[in-house]
């Protein structure tokens, strides 16, 4: 279970240090710059990408207690001994620390972040699979389609008027919830997708003989139309969440008409 406390930290003009000068360090620095932090980068080797950023560069190896005086620490080196030293020093000074790809040496994680204006969503996988966090972030981005930030701006203006005109907190909350619900159709992009139909010839034989493409079609289906001959495993166990509709035909006995099947 994920017991992490989600917190959005104010780092504007706050001193932060990134130990490391490679590609991973660059990615972390970019995230810190979004919060307008005052960043120091310490490493014997600094990439050209990092040199081009508005950061303070210390082209020296990390020494014990170099984290003293900083508000936040990130270690992004390929030296496990340096990473552990950074972690231990940060713990000693009570400074939040993140050691990249070493969850056991982190007091906080940097999640996958989606941002649209003042809307910011951070996804945590508890350090177990950052790639899945990025997948979820991209899914949220596709849902927003650049609309949510603008919607928030409009709602914020209306919220100011509501706050100034209503004294009761509970009433303010109620009015705002009604406002959001009444206008949500304006900021939830309409997604109209054209459906696809796959005809999978499974037959009454061994279900393990089904083709790979046929199996994938069943796994990804939202609705499965099936007859009485197909093996139950293929219909009910491969994709238990899909809607199942029986359209089987026997001589003189049709469960549904052909016209109904075509309309489905």
Tab-separated table of C-alpha atoms in Angstrom, residues 19 62-67 73-76 79-93 95-99 105:
chain	number	residue	atom	x	y	z
A	19	UNK	CA	24.865	15.775	-7.139
A	62	UNK	CA	31.142	15.410	-3.619
A	63	UNK	CA	32.634	15.704	-0.149
A	64	UNK	CA	31.075	14.719	3.166
A	65	UNK	CA	28.562	17.292	4.471
A	66	UNK	CA	28.397	19.233	1.173
A	67	UNK	CA	24.596	19.200	1.505
A	73	UNK	CA	18.946	17.242	-2.163
A	74	UNK	CA	18.995	14.969	-5.212
A	75	UNK	CA	21.742	12.419	-5.924
A	76	UNK	CA	21.953	11.292	-9.542
A	79	UNK	CA	28.571	5.774	-7.915
A	80	UNK	CA	26.691	3.867	-5.208
A	81	UNK	CA	29.131	5.011	-2.523
A	82	UNK	CA	28.636	8.682	-3.367
A	83	UNK	CA	24.874	8.234	-3.484
A	84	UNK	CA	24.849	6.621	-0.044
A	85	UNK	CA	27.083	9.335	1.406
A	86	UNK	CA	24.741	12.021	0.058
A	87	UNK	CA	21.773	10.208	1.579
A	88	UNK	CA	23.413	9.783	4.982
A	89	UNK	CA	24.505	13.429	5.093
A	90	UNK	CA	21.040	14.668	4.147
A	91	UNK	CA	19.471	12.472	6.812
A	92	UNK	CA	21.900	13.860	9.384
A	93	UNK	CA	20.868	17.434	8.577
A	95	UNK	CA	17.059	17.585	4.549
A	96	UNK	CA	14.633	15.868	2.127
A	97	UNK	CA	16.694	13.670	-0.199
A	98	UNK	CA	16.054	11.652	-3.351
A	99	UNK	CA	18.600	9.180	-4.703
A	105	UNK	CA	17.750	5.867	-0.105
